[in-house]
PDB file of C-alpha atoms in Angstrom:
ATOM      1  CA  MET A   1      19.631 -18.608 -20.809  1.00 38.00           C
ATOM      2  CA  ALA A   2      16.275 -19.618 -19.274  1.00 44.00           C
ATOM      3  CA  ILE A   3      13.505 -17.050 -19.021  1.00 44.00           C
ATOM      4  CA  ALA A   4      11.990 -16.771 -15.514  1.00 47.00           C
ATOM      5  CA  ASN A   5       8.636 -18.288 -16.458  1.00 51.00           C
ATOM      6  CA  GLU A   6      10.470 -21.203 -18.083  1.00 57.00           C
ATOM      7  CA  MET A   7      12.413 -22.005 -14.925  1.00 66.00           C
ATOM      8  CA  PRO A   8      11.182 -25.213 -13.302  1.00 79.00           C
ATOM      9  CA  ARG A   9       9.411 -24.686  -9.980  1.00 89.00           C
ATOM     10  CA  SER A  10       9.755 -27.213  -7.187  1.00 94.00           C
ATOM     11  CA  LYS A  11       6.490 -28.743  -5.998  1.00 95.00           C
ATOM     12  CA  SER A  12       5.448 -28.141  -2.411  1.00 96.00           C
ATOM     13  CA  PRO A  13       3.754 -30.963  -0.502  1.00 96.00           C
ATOM     14  CA  THR A  14       0.043 -30.654   0.255  1.00 97.00           C
ATOM     15  CA  GLY A  15      -0.444 -28.941   3.592  1.00 96.00           C
ATOM     16  CA  ALA A  16       3.063 -27.456   3.806  1.00 98.00           C
ATOM     17  CA  SER A  17       3.151 -24.162   5.693  1.00 98.00           C
ATOM     18  CA  VAL A  18       5.632 -21.557   6.839  1.00 98.00           C
ATOM     19  CA  TYR A  19       4.979 -19.237   9.751  1.00 98.00           C
ATOM     20  CA  ILE A  20       6.576 -16.770  12.128  1.00 98.00           C
ATOM     21  CA  VAL A  21       6.898 -18.318  15.603  1.00 98.00           C
ATOM     22  CA  SER A  22       8.018 -15.074  17.213  1.00 98.00           C
ATOM     23  CA  PRO A  23       7.185 -12.247  17.444  1.00 98.00           C
ATOM     24  CA  THR A  24       3.468 -12.921  17.351  1.00 98.00           C
ATOM     25  CA  ASN A  25       0.937 -10.764  15.530  1.00 98.00           C
ATOM     26  CA  GLY A  26       0.252  -7.562  17.463  1.00 98.00           C
ATOM     27  CA  SER A  27       3.408  -7.802  19.599  1.00 98.00           C
ATOM     28  CA  THR A  28       5.359  -4.794  20.796  1.00 98.00           C
ATOM     29  CA  VAL A  29       9.111  -5.346  20.500  1.00 98.00           C
ATOM     30  CA  SER A  30      12.302  -3.397  21.159  1.00 98.00           C
ATOM     31  CA  SER A  31      14.150  -1.879  18.198  1.00 97.00           C
ATOM     32  CA  THR A  32      16.403  -4.956  17.959  1.00 98.00           C
ATOM     33  CA  PHE A  33      14.584  -8.276  18.234  1.00 98.00           C
ATOM     34  CA  THR A  34      14.729 -11.887  17.091  1.00 98.00           C
ATOM     35  CA  VAL A  35      12.432 -13.350  14.445  1.00 98.00           C
ATOM     36  CA  ILE A  36      12.008 -17.139  14.684  1.00 98.00           C
ATOM     37  CA  PHE A  37      10.830 -18.985  11.567  1.00 98.00           C
ATOM     38  CA  GLY A  38       8.611 -22.078  11.563  1.00 98.00           C
ATOM     39  CA  LEU A  39       8.016 -24.669   8.848  1.00 98.00           C
ATOM     40  CA  LYS A  40       5.581 -27.592   8.749  1.00 98.00           C
ATOM     41  CA  GLY A  41       5.420 -30.403   6.189  1.00 98.00           C
ATOM     42  CA  MET A  42       8.805 -29.612   4.611  1.00 98.00           C
ATOM     43  CA  GLY A  43      12.458 -29.460   5.604  1.00 97.00           C
ATOM     44  CA  VAL A  44      14.954 -26.607   5.634  1.00 98.00           C
ATOM     45  CA  ALA A  45      17.972 -26.922   3.337  1.00 97.00           C
ATOM     46  CA  PRO A  46      20.542 -24.372   2.166  1.00 97.00           C
ATOM     47  CA  ALA A  47      20.135 -22.721  -1.237  1.00 95.00           C
ATOM     48  CA  GLY A  48      21.539 -24.912  -3.975  1.00 95.00           C
ATOM     49  CA  THR A  49      20.510 -28.134  -2.226  1.00 95.00           C
ATOM     50  CA  GLU A  50      18.528 -30.325  -4.584  1.00 92.00           C
ATOM     51  CA  LYS A  51      16.308 -32.368  -2.291  1.00 95.00           C
ATOM     52  CA  GLU A  52      12.559 -32.875  -2.624  1.00 95.00           C
ATOM     53  CA  ALA A  53      10.258 -31.087  -0.161  1.00 96.00           C
ATOM     54  CA  THR A  54      12.926 -28.701   1.120  1.00 97.00           C
ATOM     55  CA  GLY A  55      13.586 -24.991   0.859  1.00 97.00           C
ATOM     56  CA  HIS A  56      15.030 -22.015   2.675  1.00 97.00           C
ATOM     57  CA  HIS A  57      13.465 -18.935   4.211  1.00 98.00           C
ATOM     58  CA  HIS A  58      13.061 -15.452   2.765  1.00 97.00           C
ATOM     59  CA  LEU A  59      11.700 -12.600   4.891  1.00 98.00           C
ATOM     60  CA  LEU A  60       9.698  -9.721   3.496  1.00 97.00           C
ATOM     61  CA  VAL A  61       9.834  -6.713   5.841  1.00 97.00           C
ATOM     62  CA  ASP A  62       7.241  -3.976   5.313  1.00 96.00           C
ATOM     63  CA  GLY A  63       6.303  -5.373   1.917  1.00 93.00           C
ATOM     64  CA  LYS A  64       3.690  -3.278   0.157  1.00 87.00           C
ATOM     65  CA  MET A  65       2.977  -6.134  -2.234  1.00 88.00           C
ATOM     66  CA  MET A  66       4.040  -9.725  -2.744  1.00 89.00           C
ATOM     67  CA  PRO A  67       6.967 -10.124  -5.181  1.00 90.00           C
ATOM     68  CA  PRO A  68       6.445 -12.281  -8.289  1.00 89.00           C
ATOM     69  CA  LEU A  69       6.196 -15.889  -7.109  1.00 88.00           C
ATOM     70  CA  ASP A  70       7.304 -17.527 -10.359  1.00 88.00           C
ATOM     71  CA  GLN A  71      10.895 -16.265 -10.444  1.00 89.00           C
ATOM     72  CA  PRO A  72      13.900 -15.963  -8.108  1.00 90.00           C
ATOM     73  CA  LEU A  73      13.221 -13.693  -5.151  1.00 90.00           C
ATOM     74  CA  GLY A  74      15.116 -10.412  -5.429  1.00 86.00           C
ATOM     75  CA  LYS A  75      16.952  -7.959  -3.236  1.00 82.00           C
ATOM     76  CA  GLU A  76      13.735  -6.572  -1.680  1.00 82.00           C
ATOM     77  CA  ILE A  77      13.611  -9.814   0.322  1.00 92.00           C
ATOM     78  CA  LYS A  78      16.020 -10.862   3.079  1.00 95.00           C
ATOM     79  CA  HIS A  79      17.549 -14.197   2.025  1.00 95.00           C
ATOM     80  CA  PHE A  80      18.498 -16.965   4.448  1.00 97.00           C
ATOM     81  CA  GLY A  81      20.217 -19.245   1.958  1.00 95.00           C
ATOM     82  CA  ALA A  82      22.385 -20.988   4.539  1.00 97.00           C
ATOM     83  CA  GLY A  83      19.270 -22.593   6.025  1.00 97.00           C
ATOM     84  CA  GLN A  84      18.899 -20.225   8.979  1.00 98.00           C
ATOM     85  CA  THR A  85      15.715 -20.524  11.015  1.00 98.00           C
ATOM     86  CA  GLU A  86      15.931 -17.205  12.850  1.00 98.00           C
ATOM     87  CA  THR A  87      17.403 -13.741  12.484  1.00 98.00           C
ATOM     88  CA  GLU A  88      17.935 -10.582  14.464  1.00 98.00           C
ATOM     89  CA  LEU A  89      16.361  -7.427  13.038  1.00 97.00           C
ATOM     90  CA  THR A  90      16.729  -3.782  13.963  1.00 97.00           C
ATOM     91  CA  LEU A  91      13.819  -1.614  12.851  1.00 97.00           C
ATOM     92  CA  SER A  92      12.786   1.985  13.442  1.00 97.00           C
ATOM     93  CA  PRO A  93      10.014   2.763  15.949  1.00 98.00           C
ATOM     94  CA  GLY A  94       6.451   2.287  14.736  1.00 98.00           C
ATOM     95  CA  PRO A  95       4.374  -0.371  13.013  1.00 98.00           C
ATOM     96  CA  HIS A  96       6.025  -2.932  10.717  1.00 98.00           C
ATOM     97  CA  THR A  97       4.978  -6.094   8.895  1.00 98.00           C
ATOM     98  CA  LEU A  98       6.838  -9.392   8.517  1.00 98.00           C
ATOM     99  CA  GLN A  99       6.079 -12.224   6.095  1.00 97.00           C
ATOM    100  CA  LEU A 100       7.981 -15.401   5.174  1.00 98.00           C
ATOM    101  CA  ILE A 101       8.248 -16.952   1.718  1.00 97.00           C
ATOM    102  CA  LEU A 102       9.916 -20.333   1.259  1.00 97.00           C
ATOM    103  CA  GLY A 103      12.257 -20.590  -1.721  1.00 96.00           C
ATOM    104  CA  ASP A 104      13.694 -23.663  -3.417  1.00 96.00           C
ATOM    105  CA  LYS A 105      17.316 -24.387  -4.308  1.00 95.00           C
ATOM    106  CA  GLY A 106      17.306 -21.468  -6.768  1.00 94.00           C
ATOM    107  CA  HIS A 107      15.406 -18.945  -4.568  1.00 93.00           C
ATOM    108  CA  ILE A 108      12.195 -19.561  -6.545  1.00 95.00           C
ATOM    109  CA  PRO A 109       8.989 -19.983  -4.524  1.00 96.00           C
ATOM    110  CA  HIS A 110       7.501 -23.483  -4.675  1.00 97.00           C
ATOM    111  CA  ASP A 111       4.402 -24.497  -6.632  1.00 96.00           C
ATOM    112  CA  PRO A 112       2.089 -23.781  -4.947  1.00 96.00           C
ATOM    113  CA  PRO A 113       3.939 -21.047  -3.010  1.00 97.00           C
ATOM    114  CA  VAL A 114       4.539 -21.610   0.709  1.00 98.00           C
ATOM    115  CA  VAL A 115       3.904 -18.172   2.229  1.00 97.00           C
ATOM    116  CA  SER A 116       3.173 -17.155   5.823  1.00 98.00           C
ATOM    117  CA  GLN A 117       0.442 -14.950   7.150  1.00 97.00           C
ATOM    118  CA  ILE A 118       1.519 -11.333   7.623  1.00 97.00           C
ATOM    119  CA  VAL A 119       2.579 -10.531  11.194  1.00 98.00           C
ATOM    120  CA  THR A 120       2.143  -6.906  12.257  1.00 98.00           C
ATOM    121  CA  ILE A 121       4.364  -5.678  15.085  1.00 98.00           C
ATOM    122  CA  ASN A 122       4.970  -2.381  16.852  1.00 98.00           C
ATOM    123  CA  VAL A 123       8.575  -1.395  17.487  1.00 98.00           C
ATOM    124  CA  GLN A 124       9.183   0.792  20.571  1.00 97.00           C
TER     125      GLN A 124
END
């Protein structure tokens, strides 16, 4: 069995970036809203797909700290392994943060990691 730090990490192309299209930083949203994911310099592919310069989205909601980026992303992250590029969330009223992390075929962040800026929203 491979140890996490021995697992091969997929390379990310220079300049690749992931970002949240909507909602934008500082937005006020209703309790149920849509999050739209963006990706530049790479393609989206379902988990398990072995194709260079591709990955799938993972969403960190209200993350206090970034998970380890050299092993498969765990249950504290919302996985979109079917290649989804948006999701509907329902959150409690108040401030929340959203951040995307791109994972490879095995849910492991690329090398270097492709991580979005944190988006802070206010839920009504």
